[in-house]
PDB file of C-alpha atoms in Angstrom:
ATOM      1  CA  MET R   1     170.844-104.261  89.657  1.00 44.00           C
ATOM      2  CA  SER R   2     172.632-106.990  91.768  1.00 46.00           C
ATOM      3  CA  ARG R   3     175.859-105.772  93.355  1.00 51.00           C
ATOM      4  CA  GLU R   4     178.943-107.775  92.470  1.00 57.00           C
ATOM      5  CA  ALA R   5     181.824-108.138  94.856  1.00 56.00           C
ATOM      6  CA  SER R   6     184.576-105.721  93.874  1.00 58.00           C
ATOM      7  CA  PRO R   7     188.153-107.072  93.434  1.00 59.00           C
ATOM      8  CA  ALA R   8     189.109-105.579  96.724  1.00 58.00           C
ATOM      9  CA  ASP R   9     186.215-107.375  98.440  1.00 61.00           C
ATOM     10  CA  ALA R  10     187.135-110.667  96.831  1.00 63.00           C
ATOM     11  CA  ALA R  11     190.794-110.202  98.001  1.00 61.00           C
ATOM     12  CA  LEU R  12     189.678-109.506 101.516  1.00 60.00           C
ATOM     13  CA  ASP R  13     187.418-112.599 101.494  1.00 66.00           C
ATOM     14  CA  SER R  14     190.377-114.633 100.364  1.00 64.00           C
ATOM     15  CA  LEU R  15     192.642-113.379 103.088  1.00 68.00           C
ATOM     16  CA  GLY R  16     189.772-114.004 105.580  1.00 73.00           C
ATOM     17  CA  VAL R  17     189.989-117.698 104.680  1.00 77.00           C
ATOM     18  CA  LEU R  18     193.687-117.663 105.721  1.00 78.00           C
ATOM     19  CA  GLY R  19     192.766-116.403 109.196  1.00 77.00           C
ATOM     20  CA  GLU R  20     192.520-119.950 110.470  1.00 84.00           C
ATOM     21  CA  GLY R  21     195.976-121.166 111.526  1.00 86.00           C
ATOM     22  CA  THR R  22     195.856-124.735 110.250  1.00 89.00           C
ATOM     23  CA  ARG R  23     194.444-123.613 106.889  1.00 89.00           C
ATOM     24  CA  ARG R  24     197.203-120.926 106.550  1.00 88.00           C
ATOM     25  CA  GLN R  25     199.816-123.730 107.336  1.00 90.00           C
ATOM     26  CA  ILE R  26     198.315-125.968 104.644  1.00 91.00           C
ATOM     27  CA  PHE R  27     198.233-123.135 102.069  1.00 89.00           C
ATOM     28  CA  ALA R  28     201.938-122.343 102.780  1.00 89.00           C
ATOM     29  CA  PHE R  29     202.847-126.040 102.443  1.00 92.00           C
ATOM     30  CA  VAL R  30     201.115-126.320  99.076  1.00 91.00           C
ATOM     31  CA  ARG R  31     202.919-123.171  97.835  1.00 87.00           C
ATOM     32  CA  ARG R  32     206.364-124.447  99.054  1.00 88.00           C
ATOM     33  CA  ALA R  33     205.881-127.838  97.403  1.00 88.00           C
ATOM     34  CA  ARG R  34     206.088-126.490  93.883  1.00 83.00           C
ATOM     35  CA  ARG R  35     204.177-129.514  92.665  1.00 89.00           C
ATOM     36  CA  PRO R  36     200.650-130.910  93.031  1.00 91.00           C
ATOM     37  CA  VAL R  37     199.947-132.037  96.635  1.00 92.00           C
ATOM     38  CA  THR R  38     197.544-134.783  97.752  1.00 93.00           C
ATOM     39  CA  ARG R  39     195.209-134.620 100.740  1.00 93.00           C
ATOM     40  CA  GLU R  40     197.349-137.242 102.505  1.00 94.00           C
ATOM     41  CA  GLU R  41     200.531-135.146 102.108  1.00 94.00           C
ATOM     42  CA  ALA R  42     198.809-131.980 103.381  1.00 94.00           C
ATOM     43  CA  ALA R  43     197.393-133.935 106.437  1.00 94.00           C
ATOM     44  CA  ALA R  44     200.807-135.361 107.241  1.00 94.00           C
ATOM     45  CA  ASP R  45     202.497-132.010 107.129  1.00 92.00           C
ATOM     46  CA  ALA R  46     199.820-130.356 109.337  1.00 91.00           C
ATOM     47  CA  GLY R  47     199.530-133.264 111.712  1.00 93.00           C
ATOM     48  CA  ILE R  48     195.758-133.729 111.191  1.00 93.00           C
ATOM     49  CA  SER R  49     193.365-136.291 109.711  1.00 93.00           C
ATOM     50  CA  ARG R  50     192.940-136.667 105.969  1.00 92.00           C
ATOM     51  CA  LYS R  51     189.262-135.669 106.280  1.00 93.00           C
ATOM     52  CA  LEU R  52     190.119-132.420 108.104  1.00 93.00           C
ATOM     53  CA  ALA R  53     192.856-131.627 105.550  1.00 93.00           C
ATOM     54  CA  ALA R  54     190.356-132.169 102.773  1.00 92.00           C
ATOM     55  CA  PHE R  55     187.977-129.619 104.434  1.00 92.00           C
ATOM     56  CA  HIS R  56     190.687-127.023 104.647  1.00 92.00           C
ATOM     57  CA  LEU R  57     191.950-127.595 101.130  1.00 93.00           C
ATOM     58  CA  ASP R  58     188.528-127.287  99.668  1.00 90.00           C
ATOM     59  CA  LYS R  59     187.897-124.112 101.600  1.00 89.00           C
ATOM     60  CA  LEU R  60     191.137-122.744  99.990  1.00 90.00           C
ATOM     61  CA  VAL R  61     189.827-123.805  96.539  1.00 90.00           C
ATOM     62  CA  ASP R  62     186.493-122.027  97.154  1.00 88.00           C
ATOM     63  CA  ALA R  63     188.357-118.887  98.000  1.00 83.00           C
ATOM     64  CA  GLY R  64     190.349-118.991  94.808  1.00 84.00           C
ATOM     65  CA  LEU R  65     193.625-119.551  96.502  1.00 86.00           C
ATOM     66  CA  LEU R  66     194.137-123.126  95.292  1.00 89.00           C
ATOM     67  CA  ARG R  67     192.907-125.164  92.374  1.00 89.00           C
ATOM     68  CA  ALA R  68     192.111-128.865  92.414  1.00 90.00           C
ATOM     69  CA  ARG R  69     192.163-131.616  89.869  1.00 90.00           C
ATOM     70  CA  TYR R  70     192.699-135.239  89.671  1.00 88.00           C
ATOM     71  CA  ALA R  71     196.163-136.461  89.163  1.00 79.00           C
ATOM     72  CA  SER R  72     197.205-137.663  85.728  1.00 72.00           C
ATOM     73  CA  PRO R  73     197.062-141.493  85.308  1.00 60.00           C
ATOM     74  CA  THR R  74     200.319-143.288  85.969  1.00 57.00           C
ATOM     75  CA  GLY R  75     201.443-146.827  85.559  1.00 49.00           C
ATOM     76  CA  LEU R  76     201.627-147.222  89.343  1.00 50.00           C
ATOM     77  CA  ARG R  77     197.856-146.885  89.911  1.00 50.00           C
ATOM     78  CA  LYS R  78     195.865-149.590  88.041  1.00 53.00           C
ATOM     79  CA  VAL R  79     192.556-149.505  89.946  1.00 56.00           C
ATOM     80  CA  GLY R  80     190.170-146.776  90.977  1.00 59.00           C
ATOM     81  CA  ARG R  81     190.121-143.025  90.425  1.00 69.00           C
ATOM     82  CA  GLN R  82     193.234-140.985  90.496  1.00 79.00           C
ATOM     83  CA  PRO R  83     193.853-139.002  93.723  1.00 82.00           C
ATOM     84  CA  LYS R  84     192.736-135.399  93.951  1.00 89.00           C
ATOM     85  CA  VAL R  85     195.700-133.008  94.062  1.00 93.00           C
ATOM     86  CA  TYR R  86     195.948-129.332  94.901  1.00 94.00           C
ATOM     87  CA  GLU R  87     198.259-126.611  93.672  1.00 91.00           C
ATOM     88  CA  PRO R  88     198.411-122.770  93.929  1.00 88.00           C
ATOM     89  CA  ALA R  89     195.800-120.942  91.806  1.00 84.00           C
ATOM     90  CA  GLY R  90     198.500-118.718  90.280  1.00 71.00           C
ATOM     91  CA  GLY R  91     196.956-115.330  90.770  1.00 64.00           C
ATOM     92  CA  ALA R  92     198.332-112.697  93.206  1.00 61.00           C
ATOM     93  CA  ILE R  93     196.315-111.308  96.017  1.00 60.00           C
ATOM     94  CA  GLN R  94     196.593-107.573  96.551  1.00 57.00           C
ATOM     95  CA  VAL R  95     194.802-105.558  99.116  1.00 55.00           C
ATOM     96  CA  SER R  96     194.974-101.772  99.570  1.00 54.00           C
ATOM     97  CA  ILE R  97     192.749 -99.755 101.755  1.00 54.00           C
ATOM     98  CA  PRO R  98     191.731 -97.371 100.231  1.00 55.00           C
ATOM     99  CA  ASP R  99     191.773 -99.097  96.877  1.00 67.00           C
ATOM    100  CA  ARG R 100     194.691 -98.331  94.599  1.00 74.00           C
ATOM    101  CA  ARG R 101     194.884 -99.216  90.838  1.00 78.00           C
ATOM    102  CA  HIS R 102     198.483 -98.371  89.918  1.00 80.00           C
ATOM    103  CA  GLU R 103     198.539-101.421  87.576  1.00 84.00           C
ATOM    104  CA  LEU R 104     195.836 -99.856  85.451  1.00 87.00           C
ATOM    105  CA  LEU R 105     197.722 -96.595  85.137  1.00 89.00           C
ATOM    106  CA  ALA R 106     200.962 -98.392  84.465  1.00 90.00           C
ATOM    107  CA  GLY R 107     199.280-100.442  81.719  1.00 90.00           C
ATOM    108  CA  LEU R 108     197.857 -97.344  80.045  1.00 92.00           C
ATOM    109  CA  LEU R 109     201.203 -95.544  80.094  1.00 92.00           C
ATOM    110  CA  LEU R 110     202.911 -98.585  78.669  1.00 92.00           C
ATOM    111  CA  GLN R 111     200.413 -98.780  75.863  1.00 92.00           C
ATOM    112  CA  ALA R 112     200.914 -95.030  75.297  1.00 93.00           C
ATOM    113  CA  VAL R 113     204.656 -95.569  74.863  1.00 92.00           C
ATOM    114  CA  LEU R 114     204.274 -98.488  72.481  1.00 92.00           C
ATOM    115  CA  THR R 115     201.735 -96.714  70.233  1.00 93.00           C
ATOM    116  CA  GLU R 116     202.868 -93.147  70.370  1.00 92.00           C
ATOM    117  CA  GLY R 117     202.434 -91.490  66.935  1.00 90.00           C
ATOM    118  CA  ASP R 118     204.894 -89.188  65.172  1.00 90.00           C
ATOM    119  CA  ASN R 119     202.676 -86.208  65.815  1.00 90.00           C
ATOM    120  CA  GLU R 120     201.934 -87.033  69.349  1.00 92.00           C
ATOM    121  CA  THR R 121     203.564 -86.018  72.651  1.00 93.00           C
ATOM    122  CA  ALA R 122     203.894 -88.626  75.446  1.00 92.00           C
ATOM    123  CA  ALA R 123     201.066 -86.870  77.263  1.00 93.00           C
ATOM    124  CA  THR R 124     198.656 -86.805  74.378  1.00 94.00           C
ATOM    125  CA  ALA R 125     199.398 -90.434  73.702  1.00 94.00           C
ATOM    126  CA  ALA R 126     198.590 -91.187  77.344  1.00 94.00           C
ATOM    127  CA  MET R 127     195.238 -89.332  77.161  1.00 94.00           C
ATOM    128  CA  ARG R 128     194.387 -91.212  73.963  1.00 96.00           C
ATOM    129  CA  THR R 129     195.081 -94.652  75.455  1.00 95.00           C
ATOM    130  CA  ALA R 130     193.146 -93.708  78.577  1.00 95.00           C
ATOM    131  CA  GLY R 131     190.094 -92.594  76.514  1.00 96.00           C
ATOM    132  CA  GLN R 132     190.327 -95.699  74.324  1.00 96.00           C
ATOM    133  CA  HIS R 133     190.356 -97.955  77.355  1.00 95.00           C
ATOM    134  CA  GLY R 134     187.377 -96.208  78.774  1.00 95.00           C
ATOM    135  CA  ARG R 135     185.412 -96.468  75.578  1.00 96.00           C
ATOM    136  CA  GLU R 136     186.154-100.217  75.282  1.00 96.00           C
ATOM    137  CA  LEU R 137     184.995-100.835  78.803  1.00 94.00           C
ATOM    138  CA  GLY R 138     181.885 -98.761  78.385  1.00 95.00           C
ATOM    139  CA  GLY R 139     181.125-100.581  75.072  1.00 95.00           C
ATOM    140  CA  GLN R 140     181.516-103.966  76.826  1.00 95.00           C
ATOM    141  CA  ASP R 141     179.145-102.890  79.587  1.00 94.00           C
ATOM    142  CA  ARG R 142     176.536-101.625  77.064  1.00 94.00           C
ATOM    143  CA  ALA R 143     176.719-104.873  75.203  1.00 94.00           C
ATOM    144  CA  ARG R 144     176.309-106.878  78.390  1.00 92.00           C
ATOM    145  CA  LEU R 145     173.583-104.813  79.951  1.00 90.00           C
ATOM    146  CA  ARG R 146     171.695-103.706  76.848  1.00 92.00           C
ATOM    147  CA  PRO R 147     170.336-100.609  78.701  1.00 90.00           C
ATOM    148  CA  GLY R 148     168.670 -98.976  75.617  1.00 89.00           C
ATOM    149  CA  ARG R 149     168.368 -95.269  75.605  1.00 89.00           C
ATOM    150  CA  LEU R 150     170.032 -93.904  78.718  1.00 88.00           C
ATOM    151  CA  GLY R 151     168.628 -90.906  80.555  1.00 90.00           C
ATOM    152  CA  ALA R 152     170.765 -88.970  83.031  1.00 90.00           C
ATOM    153  CA  GLU R 153     169.461 -90.905  86.142  1.00 91.00           C
ATOM    154  CA  ARG R 154     169.941 -94.422  84.640  1.00 91.00           C
ATOM    155  CA  GLY R 155     173.238 -93.360  83.163  1.00 91.00           C
ATOM    156  CA  LEU R 156     174.587 -92.284  86.623  1.00 91.00           C
ATOM    157  CA  THR R 157     173.384 -95.506  88.210  1.00 91.00           C
ATOM    158  CA  LEU R 158     175.269 -97.677  85.662  1.00 91.00           C
ATOM    159  CA  CYS R 159     178.354 -95.479  86.098  1.00 92.00           C
ATOM    160  CA  GLU R 160     178.127 -95.852  89.856  1.00 89.00           C
ATOM    161  CA  HIS R 161     178.429 -99.617  89.504  1.00 87.00           C
ATOM    162  CA  MET R 162     181.505 -99.475  87.369  1.00 90.00           C
ATOM    163  CA  LEU R 163     183.141 -96.869  89.534  1.00 92.00           C
ATOM    164  CA  ASP R 164     182.560 -98.917  92.644  1.00 88.00           C
ATOM    165  CA  GLN R 165     184.196-101.962  90.880  1.00 85.00           C
ATOM    166  CA  HIS R 166     187.270 -99.759  90.044  1.00 88.00           C
ATOM    167  CA  GLY R 167     187.761 -98.381  93.594  1.00 86.00           C
ATOM    168  CA  PHE R 168     186.529 -94.840  93.067  1.00 91.00           C
ATOM    169  CA  GLU R 169     184.084 -95.057  96.093  1.00 90.00           C
ATOM    170  CA  PRO R 170     181.283 -93.196  94.301  1.00 91.00           C
ATOM    171  CA  ALA R 171     178.722 -91.231  96.382  1.00 91.00           C
ATOM    172  CA  ARG R 172     175.664 -89.272  95.335  1.00 91.00           C
ATOM    173  CA  GLU R 173     176.449 -85.827  96.623  1.00 88.00           C
ATOM    174  CA  ALA R 174     173.247 -84.546  95.022  1.00 90.00           C
ATOM    175  CA  PRO R 175     170.533 -86.249  92.850  1.00 89.00           C
ATOM    176  CA  ASP R 176     172.297 -85.017  89.683  1.00 92.00           C
ATOM    177  CA  ARG R 177     175.891 -85.384  90.822  1.00 93.00           C
ATOM    178  CA  LEU R 178     178.273 -88.294  91.588  1.00 93.00           C
ATOM    179  CA  ARG R 179     181.392 -87.540  93.599  1.00 94.00           C
ATOM    180  CA  LEU R 180     184.267 -89.990  93.683  1.00 93.00           C
ATOM    181  CA  ARG R 181     185.535 -90.192  97.223  1.00 90.00           C
ATOM    182  CA  ASN R 182     188.715 -92.113  96.410  1.00 90.00           C
ATOM    183  CA  CYS R 183     191.464 -91.605  93.897  1.00 90.00           C
ATOM    184  CA  PRO R 184     192.666 -95.007  92.772  1.00 88.00           C
ATOM    185  CA  PHE R 185     195.843 -93.456  91.388  1.00 89.00           C
ATOM    186  CA  HIS R 186     196.949 -91.614  94.528  1.00 87.00           C
ATOM    187  CA  PRO R 187     199.730 -90.714  95.428  1.00 84.00           C
ATOM    188  CA  LEU R 188     200.899 -90.654  91.726  1.00 85.00           C
ATOM    189  CA  ALA R 189     198.149 -88.163  91.014  1.00 85.00           C
ATOM    190  CA  ALA R 190     199.652 -85.852  93.609  1.00 85.00           C
ATOM    191  CA  ARG R 191     203.055 -86.086  91.954  1.00 88.00           C
ATOM    192  CA  ALA R 192     201.853 -85.451  88.357  1.00 91.00           C
ATOM    193  CA  PRO R 193     198.311 -84.054  88.612  1.00 90.00           C
ATOM    194  CA  ASP R 194     198.056 -82.756  85.037  1.00 93.00           C
ATOM    195  CA  LEU R 195     199.051 -86.087  83.541  1.00 93.00           C
ATOM    196  CA  VAL R 196     197.232 -88.459  85.890  1.00 92.00           C
ATOM    197  CA  CYS R 197     194.107 -86.441  86.412  1.00 94.00           C
ATOM    198  CA  GLY R 198     193.968 -85.860  82.661  1.00 94.00           C
ATOM    199  CA  MET R 199     194.201 -89.528  81.954  1.00 94.00           C
ATOM    200  CA  ASN R 200     191.566 -90.209  84.633  1.00 94.00           C
ATOM    201  CA  HIS R 201     189.215 -87.651  83.057  1.00 96.00           C
ATOM    202  CA  ALA R 202     189.845 -89.130  79.576  1.00 96.00           C
ATOM    203  CA  PHE R 203     189.180 -92.690  80.850  1.00 95.00           C
ATOM    204  CA  LEU R 204     185.859 -91.732  82.496  1.00 96.00           C
ATOM    205  CA  ALA R 205     184.732 -89.462  79.602  1.00 96.00           C
ATOM    206  CA  GLY R 206     185.560 -92.407  77.287  1.00 96.00           C
ATOM    207  CA  TYR R 207     183.577 -94.788  79.427  1.00 96.00           C
ATOM    208  CA  LEU R 208     180.524 -92.551  79.083  1.00 96.00           C
ATOM    209  CA  GLN R 209     181.036 -92.511  75.277  1.00 96.00           C
ATOM    210  CA  GLY R 210     181.224 -96.294  75.106  1.00 96.00           C
ATOM    211  CA  LEU R 211     178.258 -96.731  77.342  1.00 95.00           C
ATOM    212  CA  GLN R 212     176.423 -94.052  75.120  1.00 95.00           C
ATOM    213  CA  ALA R 213     175.399 -92.201  78.224  1.00 94.00           C
ATOM    214  CA  THR R 214     175.227 -88.864  76.571  1.00 94.00           C
ATOM    215  CA  ALA R 215     173.010 -87.402  79.384  1.00 94.00           C
ATOM    216  CA  VAL R 216     176.006 -87.723  81.755  1.00 95.00           C
ATOM    217  CA  GLN R 217     179.278 -85.821  81.679  1.00 96.00           C
ATOM    218  CA  ALA R 218     182.607 -86.202  83.418  1.00 96.00           C
ATOM    219  CA  ILE R 219     184.125 -82.931  84.494  1.00 95.00           C
ATOM    220  CA  LEU R 220     187.337 -82.057  86.326  1.00 93.00           C
ATOM    221  CA  ALA R 221     186.454 -80.924  89.819  1.00 92.00           C
ATOM    222  CA  PRO R 222     189.490 -81.375  92.086  1.00 90.00           C
ATOM    223  CA  ARG R 223     188.816 -81.623  95.745  1.00 87.00           C
ATOM    224  CA  SER R 224     191.363 -82.374  98.511  1.00 86.00           C
ATOM    225  CA  GLY R 225     191.417 -86.029  99.488  1.00 84.00           C
ATOM    226  CA  GLU R 226     189.118 -87.118  96.668  1.00 89.00           C
ATOM    227  CA  CYS R 227     189.188 -87.982  92.934  1.00 91.00           C
ATOM    228  CA  CYS R 228     189.661 -85.059  90.649  1.00 92.00           C
ATOM    229  CA  VAL R 229     186.622 -86.005  88.405  1.00 94.00           C
ATOM    230  CA  GLN R 230     182.967 -85.924  89.150  1.00 95.00           C
ATOM    231  CA  LEU R 231     180.072 -87.214  87.059  1.00 96.00           C
ATOM    232  CA  GLN R 232     176.869 -85.188  86.722  1.00 94.00           C
ATOM    233  CA  HIS R 233     173.897 -84.640  84.495  1.00 94.00           C
ATOM    234  CA  ALA R 234     175.000 -83.104  81.192  1.00 91.00           C
ATOM    235  CA  GLN R 235     174.259 -79.438  80.919  1.00 80.00           C
ATOM    236  CA  PRO R 236     172.055 -78.495  77.964  1.00 71.00           C
ATOM    237  CA  GLN R 237     173.907 -76.782  75.153  1.00 62.00           C
ATOM    238  CA  ASP R 238     172.876 -73.180  74.398  1.00 53.00           C
ATOM    239  CA  PRO R 239     171.409 -72.927  70.912  1.00 55.00           C
ATOM    240  CA  PRO R 240     173.664 -71.097  68.412  1.00 55.00           C
ATOM    241  CA  LYS R 241     172.926 -67.433  68.121  1.00 61.00           C
ATOM    242  CA  ALA R 242     171.553 -66.140  64.906  1.00 56.00           C
ATOM    243  CA  GLY R 243     174.030 -64.281  62.761  1.00 51.00           C
TER     244      GLY R 243
END
């Protein structure tokens, strides 16, 4: 399976583009302008040629920091193509090392508050929304990957990819066991371990259900400095005893 860049990797790549001083100055100018900016305007502000400004602007577009388009036609320009203009891409860049996903936790808690049933507590509603989100994500991955019947090894491999994308830093501690070296919800998990770890467990268990990876199970296995959940080959169920 090809390895896609994680959101954290993409954010670091974007910040790396801003390491060049002139490029950083141009990016700040475009953000301050609060309107589409032409190459000529960026060049004038930075004190460089139009060609060099175009190079830096296009690098910022490639990094996802700016977006480019051609200006809307006006009555002032009768001949030729409209000038290319640049404006902020709109998304925020967030980098945390190690990776933190507090926005995911906040979203699940908000959904729990908005959908809490009459017979639910806040905690059970939070577990429900976390499990539901996991099942939806697992179902999407199954539809996209079409993995067929999943054995334990293949199931762990697919889970490893998702966990890496979500900042869990998965590591094969043993052939049949996947430890999660990072807790994306720290330090909130340390403040409310029953709630946050329970939601995390519900989310990962739900993901396995949506992926239909029945040969893999998520269990609570707290360890200092790591995620409270680990994934492992599912243990065979004992057959019911004869009455």
